[in-house]
Tab-separated table of C-alpha atoms in Angstrom:
chain	number	residue	atom	x	y	z
A	1	UNK	CA	-41.617	-31.673	2.637
A	2	UNK	CA	-39.224	-28.863	3.049
A	3	UNK	CA	-40.544	-25.392	4.407
A	4	UNK	CA	-40.702	-22.818	2.024
A	5	UNK	CA	-38.118	-19.905	2.784
A	6	UNK	CA	-39.413	-16.341	3.352
A	7	UNK	CA	-38.089	-13.660	1.042
A	8	UNK	CA	-34.667	-12.647	1.238
A	9	UNK	CA	-35.305	-9.026	1.334
A	10	UNK	CA	-37.779	-9.628	4.074
A	11	UNK	CA	-35.013	-11.332	6.166
A	12	UNK	CA	-32.642	-8.688	5.407
A	13	UNK	CA	-35.230	-6.099	6.595
A	14	UNK	CA	-35.765	-7.909	9.755
A	15	UNK	CA	-32.266	-8.539	10.657
A	16	UNK	CA	-31.134	-4.847	10.280
A	17	UNK	CA	-34.187	-3.465	12.215
A	18	UNK	CA	-33.893	-5.987	14.657
A	19	UNK	CA	-30.185	-5.155	15.318
A	20	UNK	CA	-30.865	-1.432	15.493
A	21	UNK	CA	-34.665	-1.587	16.841
A	22	UNK	CA	-35.227	1.128	14.348
A	23	UNK	CA	-36.799	1.095	10.732
A	24	UNK	CA	-35.238	4.169	10.204
A	25	UNK	CA	-31.578	3.197	10.791
A	26	UNK	CA	-32.221	0.012	9.085
A	27	UNK	CA	-33.540	1.761	6.018
A	28	UNK	CA	-30.142	3.889	6.043
A	29	UNK	CA	-28.150	0.716	6.389
A	30	UNK	CA	-29.745	-0.932	3.525
A	31	UNK	CA	-30.114	2.407	1.517
A	32	UNK	CA	-33.879	1.982	0.895
A	33	UNK	CA	-36.623	3.925	2.282
A	34	UNK	CA	-38.244	3.455	5.749
A	35	UNK	CA	-41.562	2.597	4.078
A	36	UNK	CA	-39.929	-0.056	1.885
A	37	UNK	CA	-38.173	-1.582	5.473
A	38	UNK	CA	-41.799	-1.432	6.569
A	39	UNK	CA	-43.458	-3.096	3.820
A	40	UNK	CA	-40.607	-5.884	3.658
A	41	UNK	CA	-41.213	-6.583	7.246
A	42	UNK	CA	-45.020	-6.912	7.143
A	43	UNK	CA	-44.769	-9.169	4.048
A	44	UNK	CA	-42.424	-11.456	6.132
A	45	UNK	CA	-44.577	-11.264	8.775
A	46	UNK	CA	-47.506	-12.219	6.607
A	47	UNK	CA	-45.372	-15.033	5.099
A	48	UNK	CA	-44.451	-16.688	8.512
A	49	UNK	CA	-47.914	-15.926	9.904
A	50	UNK	CA	-46.364	-14.245	13.225
A	51	UNK	CA	-45.800	-10.971	14.519
A	52	UNK	CA	-41.846	-10.117	14.949
A	53	UNK	CA	-42.294	-6.357	16.120
A	54	UNK	CA	-43.954	-4.408	18.747
A	55	UNK	CA	-44.698	-1.016	17.420
A	56	UNK	CA	-45.490	1.441	20.253
A	57	UNK	CA	-45.604	5.134	19.644
A	58	UNK	CA	-42.026	5.767	18.455
A	59	UNK	CA	-40.452	2.670	20.152
A	60	UNK	CA	-39.867	-0.490	18.694
A	61	UNK	CA	-39.450	-4.200	20.290
A	62	UNK	CA	-39.024	-7.450	19.125
A	63	UNK	CA	-41.833	-10.054	20.159
A	64	UNK	CA	-40.715	-13.295	21.807
A	65	UNK	CA	-41.090	-15.125	18.379
A	66	UNK	CA	-39.076	-12.156	16.804
A	67	UNK	CA	-36.487	-12.989	19.721
A	68	UNK	CA	-36.487	-16.491	19.153
A	69	UNK	CA	-36.008	-15.839	15.006
A	70	UNK	CA	-33.372	-13.151	15.506
A	71	UNK	CA	-30.060	-15.307	16.298
A	72	UNK	CA	-30.852	-18.120	13.373
A	73	UNK	CA	-31.439	-15.387	10.797
A	74	UNK	CA	-28.209	-13.429	11.974
A	75	UNK	CA	-26.046	-16.669	11.904
A	76	UNK	CA	-27.462	-17.208	8.465
A	77	UNK	CA	-26.320	-14.041	7.106
A	78	UNK	CA	-22.998	-14.278	8.818
A	79	UNK	CA	-22.482	-17.581	7.076
A	80	UNK	CA	-23.393	-16.023	3.802
A	81	UNK	CA	-20.964	-13.246	4.305
A	82	UNK	CA	-18.060	-15.520	5.328
A	83	UNK	CA	-18.829	-17.805	2.243
A	84	UNK	CA	-18.716	-14.868	0.120
A	85	UNK	CA	-15.299	-13.621	1.455
A	86	UNK	CA	-13.910	-16.971	1.093
A	87	UNK	CA	-15.197	-17.259	-2.680
A	88	UNK	CA	-13.633	-13.568	-3.312
A	89	UNK	CA	-10.496	-14.610	-1.696
A	90	UNK	CA	-10.136	-17.764	-3.954
A	91	UNK	CA	-11.355	-15.581	-6.955
A	92	UNK	CA	-8.201	-13.056	-5.888
A	93	UNK	CA	-5.710	-15.462	-5.247
A	94	UNK	CA	-4.262	-15.026	-8.717
A	95	UNK	CA	-4.228	-11.093	-8.206
A	96	UNK	CA	-1.293	-9.510	-6.334
A	97	UNK	CA	-1.635	-5.755	-5.290
A	98	UNK	CA	1.679	-4.302	-4.226
A	99	UNK	CA	1.869	-0.736	-3.087
A	100	UNK	CA	5.128	1.218	-3.009
A	101	UNK	CA	6.640	5.074	-3.580
A	102	UNK	CA	6.329	6.182	-6.981
A	103	UNK	CA	9.932	6.618	-7.427
A	104	UNK	CA	10.654	3.016	-6.127
A	105	UNK	CA	8.138	1.799	-8.693
A	106	UNK	CA	9.469	3.679	-11.848
A	107	UNK	CA	13.335	3.361	-10.817
A	108	UNK	CA	13.538	0.125	-9.425
A	109	UNK	CA	10.382	-2.122	-9.531
A	110	UNK	CA	9.142	-1.665	-12.846
A	111	UNK	CA	12.215	-2.706	-14.845
A	112	UNK	CA	12.120	-5.829	-13.183
A	113	UNK	CA	8.641	-6.786	-12.713
A	114	UNK	CA	8.561	-8.387	-16.090
A	115	UNK	CA	10.880	-11.352	-15.089
A	116	UNK	CA	8.439	-12.080	-12.039
A	117	UNK	CA	5.377	-12.057	-14.616
A	118	UNK	CA	7.362	-14.583	-16.951
A	119	UNK	CA	8.082	-16.831	-13.708
A	120	UNK	CA	4.791	-16.674	-12.682
A	121	UNK	CA	2.237	-15.950	-15.708
A	122	UNK	CA	-0.788	-17.245	-13.466
A	123	UNK	CA	-0.414	-14.258	-11.103
A	124	UNK	CA	-1.696	-10.948	-12.240
A	125	UNK	CA	0.489	-7.925	-10.628
A	126	UNK	CA	-1.448	-4.680	-10.043
A	127	UNK	CA	1.094	-1.873	-8.653
A	128	UNK	CA	-0.142	1.026	-6.612
A	129	UNK	CA	1.826	4.226	-5.718
A	130	UNK	CA	1.216	6.242	-2.438
A	131	UNK	CA	3.181	8.446	-0.174
A	132	UNK	CA	0.793	7.479	2.816
A	133	UNK	CA	1.348	4.354	4.691
A	134	UNK	CA	-1.155	1.807	3.083
A	135	UNK	CA	-3.970	0.368	5.494
A	136	UNK	CA	-3.988	-3.554	4.989
A	137	UNK	CA	-7.553	-3.411	6.641
A	138	UNK	CA	-9.346	-2.223	3.463
A	139	UNK	CA	-8.171	-5.358	1.933
A	140	UNK	CA	-7.303	-3.447	-1.415
A	141	UNK	CA	-3.425	-4.202	-0.910
A	142	UNK	CA	-1.761	-7.531	-0.526
A	143	UNK	CA	1.722	-6.044	0.333
A	144	UNK	CA	3.963	-2.777	0.184
A	145	UNK	CA	7.423	-2.181	-0.213
A	146	UNK	CA	8.322	0.315	2.686
A	147	UNK	CA	11.022	2.363	3.690
A	148	UNK	CA	11.974	2.531	7.316
A	149	UNK	CA	13.437	0.329	10.056
A	150	UNK	CA	11.328	-2.645	9.884
A	151	UNK	CA	9.188	-2.088	13.037
A	152	UNK	CA	5.512	-2.157	12.150
A	153	UNK	CA	3.183	-3.953	14.619
A	154	UNK	CA	1.123	-6.705	13.181
A	155	UNK	CA	3.041	-6.944	9.868
A	156	UNK	CA	5.748	-9.169	8.516
A	157	UNK	CA	8.500	-7.090	7.424
A	158	UNK	CA	11.259	-9.052	4.964
A	159	UNK	CA	14.353	-7.067	4.813
A	160	UNK	CA	15.158	-6.082	1.164
A	161	UNK	CA	18.118	-3.626	1.018
A	162	UNK	CA	19.806	-0.550	2.283
A	163	UNK	CA	20.749	2.492	0.202
A	164	UNK	CA	23.875	4.709	0.066
A	165	UNK	CA	23.515	8.162	-0.256
A	166	UNK	CA	26.072	9.908	-3.011
A	167	UNK	CA	26.032	12.760	-5.807
A	168	UNK	CA	25.023	12.066	-9.166
A	169	UNK	CA	25.087	14.308	-12.387
A	170	UNK	CA	24.890	14.090	-16.051
A	171	UNK	CA	28.331	13.021	-17.771
A	172	UNK	CA	28.011	16.589	-19.405
A	173	UNK	CA	28.897	18.063	-16.133
A	174	UNK	CA	32.512	16.526	-15.999
A	175	UNK	CA	33.599	18.289	-18.948
A	176	UNK	CA	34.194	21.841	-20.123
A	177	UNK	CA	35.788	24.807	-18.613
A	178	UNK	CA	33.191	24.338	-15.426
A	179	UNK	CA	33.902	20.672	-15.185
A	180	UNK	CA	32.834	19.213	-11.551
A	181	UNK	CA	36.125	17.488	-10.651
A	182	UNK	CA	35.922	17.996	-6.707
A	183	UNK	CA	33.468	18.288	-3.905
A	184	UNK	CA	34.162	21.883	-3.143
A	185	UNK	CA	33.130	22.601	-6.790
A	186	UNK	CA	29.711	22.020	-5.673
A	187	UNK	CA	29.245	25.582	-4.407
A	188	UNK	CA	29.156	26.625	-8.057
A	189	UNK	CA	26.479	24.198	-9.248
A	190	UNK	CA	22.440	24.003	-8.761
A	191	UNK	CA	21.731	21.620	-6.240
A	192	UNK	CA	18.682	19.237	-6.874
A	193	UNK	CA	16.926	18.238	-3.880
A	194	UNK	CA	14.040	16.043	-3.156
A	195	UNK	CA	11.016	16.668	-0.604
A	196	UNK	CA	8.790	13.821	1.116
A	197	UNK	CA	11.210	12.471	3.650
A	198	UNK	CA	14.486	13.148	1.857
A	199	UNK	CA	15.007	16.765	2.636
A	200	UNK	CA	18.116	16.230	4.542
A	201	UNK	CA	20.267	13.896	2.170
A	202	UNK	CA	22.392	16.786	1.139
A	203	UNK	CA	23.050	18.169	4.437
A	204	UNK	CA	24.123	14.730	5.749
A	205	UNK	CA	26.220	13.824	2.416
A	206	UNK	CA	28.018	17.257	2.746
A	207	UNK	CA	28.636	16.893	6.401
A	208	UNK	CA	30.290	13.339	5.961
A	209	UNK	CA	32.297	14.806	2.942
A	210	UNK	CA	33.681	17.393	5.296
A	211	UNK	CA	32.208	20.366	3.404
A	212	UNK	CA	30.107	23.260	5.171
A	213	UNK	CA	26.403	22.259	5.286
A	214	UNK	CA	25.295	25.649	4.023
A	215	UNK	CA	26.294	24.767	0.721
A	216	UNK	CA	22.868	22.674	0.143
A	217	UNK	CA	21.005	26.313	1.021
A	218	UNK	CA	22.509	27.495	-2.114
A	219	UNK	CA	19.737	28.580	-4.942
A	220	UNK	CA	18.519	25.225	-6.001
A	221	UNK	CA	15.681	23.293	-7.355
A	222	UNK	CA	13.321	20.975	-5.177
A	223	UNK	CA	11.096	17.904	-6.490
A	224	UNK	CA	8.206	16.065	-4.288
A	225	UNK	CA	9.466	12.849	-6.090
A	226	UNK	CA	13.164	11.393	-6.373
A	227	UNK	CA	12.466	10.087	-9.963
A	228	UNK	CA	11.938	13.944	-10.845
A	229	UNK	CA	14.861	14.937	-9.130
A	230	UNK	CA	17.010	12.159	-11.125
A	231	UNK	CA	15.453	12.879	-14.347
A	232	UNK	CA	16.339	16.764	-13.920
A	233	UNK	CA	20.126	15.613	-13.104
A	234	UNK	CA	20.012	13.470	-16.285
A	235	UNK	CA	18.838	16.427	-18.291
A	236	UNK	CA	21.918	18.483	-16.741
A	237	UNK	CA	20.096	20.954	-14.791
A	238	UNK	CA	22.309	20.303	-11.625
A	239	UNK	CA	23.653	17.485	-9.133
A	240	UNK	CA	21.382	15.241	-7.142
A	241	UNK	CA	21.746	13.269	-4.116
A	242	UNK	CA	21.396	9.517	-5.530
A	243	UNK	CA	20.318	6.589	-3.625
A	244	UNK	CA	21.390	3.283	-4.847
A	245	UNK	CA	18.056	1.682	-5.213
A	246	UNK	CA	17.086	4.733	-7.507
A	247	UNK	CA	20.404	5.192	-9.807
A	248	UNK	CA	21.795	1.953	-10.178
A	249	UNK	CA	19.962	1.535	-13.452
A	250	UNK	CA	20.843	5.362	-14.607
A	251	UNK	CA	24.650	4.585	-13.469
A	252	UNK	CA	24.617	1.239	-15.537
A	253	UNK	CA	23.431	3.003	-18.689
A	254	UNK	CA	25.644	5.919	-18.213
A	255	UNK	CA	22.682	8.405	-18.208
A	256	UNK	CA	23.939	9.396	-14.589
A	257	UNK	CA	27.596	9.161	-13.127
A	258	UNK	CA	29.084	9.638	-9.558
A	259	UNK	CA	31.428	12.601	-9.647
A	260	UNK	CA	32.827	11.700	-6.426
A	261	UNK	CA	33.884	8.587	-4.612
A	262	UNK	CA	32.268	9.370	-1.381
A	263	UNK	CA	29.150	7.615	-0.209
A	264	UNK	CA	27.194	7.931	3.040
A	265	UNK	CA	24.979	4.639	4.323
A	266	UNK	CA	21.758	5.583	4.877
A	267	UNK	CA	20.073	4.609	8.578
A	268	UNK	CA	17.270	2.899	6.884
A	269	UNK	CA	16.302	0.578	4.152
A	270	UNK	CA	13.523	-0.884	2.324
A	271	UNK	CA	11.259	-3.796	3.558
A	272	UNK	CA	8.455	-5.914	2.030
A	273	UNK	CA	5.599	-5.612	4.364
A	274	UNK	CA	2.271	-7.528	4.568
A	275	UNK	CA	-0.224	-8.690	7.072
A	276	UNK	CA	1.219	-11.721	9.082
A	277	UNK	CA	-2.213	-13.279	8.540
A	278	UNK	CA	-1.946	-13.587	4.788
A	279	UNK	CA	1.913	-13.445	4.551
A	280	UNK	CA	2.205	-16.951	3.586
A	281	UNK	CA	-0.461	-17.065	0.665
A	282	UNK	CA	0.719	-18.756	-2.313
A	283	UNK	CA	0.879	-15.477	-4.277
A	284	UNK	CA	2.892	-13.506	-1.743
A	285	UNK	CA	5.517	-16.368	-1.225
A	286	UNK	CA	5.964	-16.178	-4.824
A	287	UNK	CA	6.653	-12.514	-4.706
A	288	UNK	CA	8.575	-12.483	-1.644
A	289	UNK	CA	10.941	-15.137	-3.048
A	290	UNK	CA	11.531	-13.445	-6.319
A	291	UNK	CA	11.892	-10.077	-4.964
A	292	UNK	CA	14.453	-11.282	-2.465
A	293	UNK	CA	16.591	-12.633	-5.345
A	294	UNK	CA	16.618	-9.356	-6.914
A	295	UNK	CA	18.502	-7.607	-4.156
A	296	UNK	CA	22.387	-8.056	-3.754
A	297	UNK	CA	23.044	-10.066	-0.560
A	298	UNK	CA	26.061	-7.680	0.180
A	299	UNK	CA	23.675	-4.921	0.907
A	300	UNK	CA	23.655	-5.139	4.403
A	301	UNK	CA	21.251	-3.696	6.826
A	302	UNK	CA	22.215	-0.294	8.279
A	303	UNK	CA	24.183	-0.808	11.941
A	304	UNK	CA	25.455	-4.421	10.946
């Protein structure tokens, strides 16, 4: 005859109270009242026919029977947690959550992601955007597309592509009496800037083009996201510094043009990063292979 198991609530209350040796802390952890913890443990003791705790004034201690019982109860709850985690991971094997910058998502990833969905209809893609570095420990994100030099401890970093920096503008700025024809003409135009790590792009390009860096200090417009800066350029509000990844689609469709044939290689690039422990999961391997197929092989890493 099998032994009838005691109530799960009583076991949870016992494990938490025994771990903290406090009904108060156990109640806070389990989001119930201290009275509820006391009643659950009293009921458990009645079901077992044993005393599990010694209550002395404000102190709480385990009885010998409580000491003997605790390891088995704790192991059972750990097994339940592990089984639940494994079940959730299997359920989420068809959901891929990718984090990246908003501009990278809107100008490069979103126009292409339908091709991945067609190739892998069994994987649901969720894209989140953030300017902060994603914390993979939370388990909310499977992979991220990061800009940098590929050195992130504990993460697998797969090289994707590097950018070149160069001015871009609306085709309308290349016509008329004040047409933009040579780099020196920039002194008469509004320069469009992006903050958030791209503040120095204009100065770098002007220096490479042999122009005074102070041209970038003239009255201008600054946006906190690159896709906003590029939209302002498309609308003819001024001249922006483009990065290959962000402008190739607009250049191909004629919404933007390169007024000058001078470009500057960036000193960093984009990487697909993921925790080493999960980097070989089925959904991540599929996404990685597809993503690598989308970047031109000729875009070498900076410094190569």
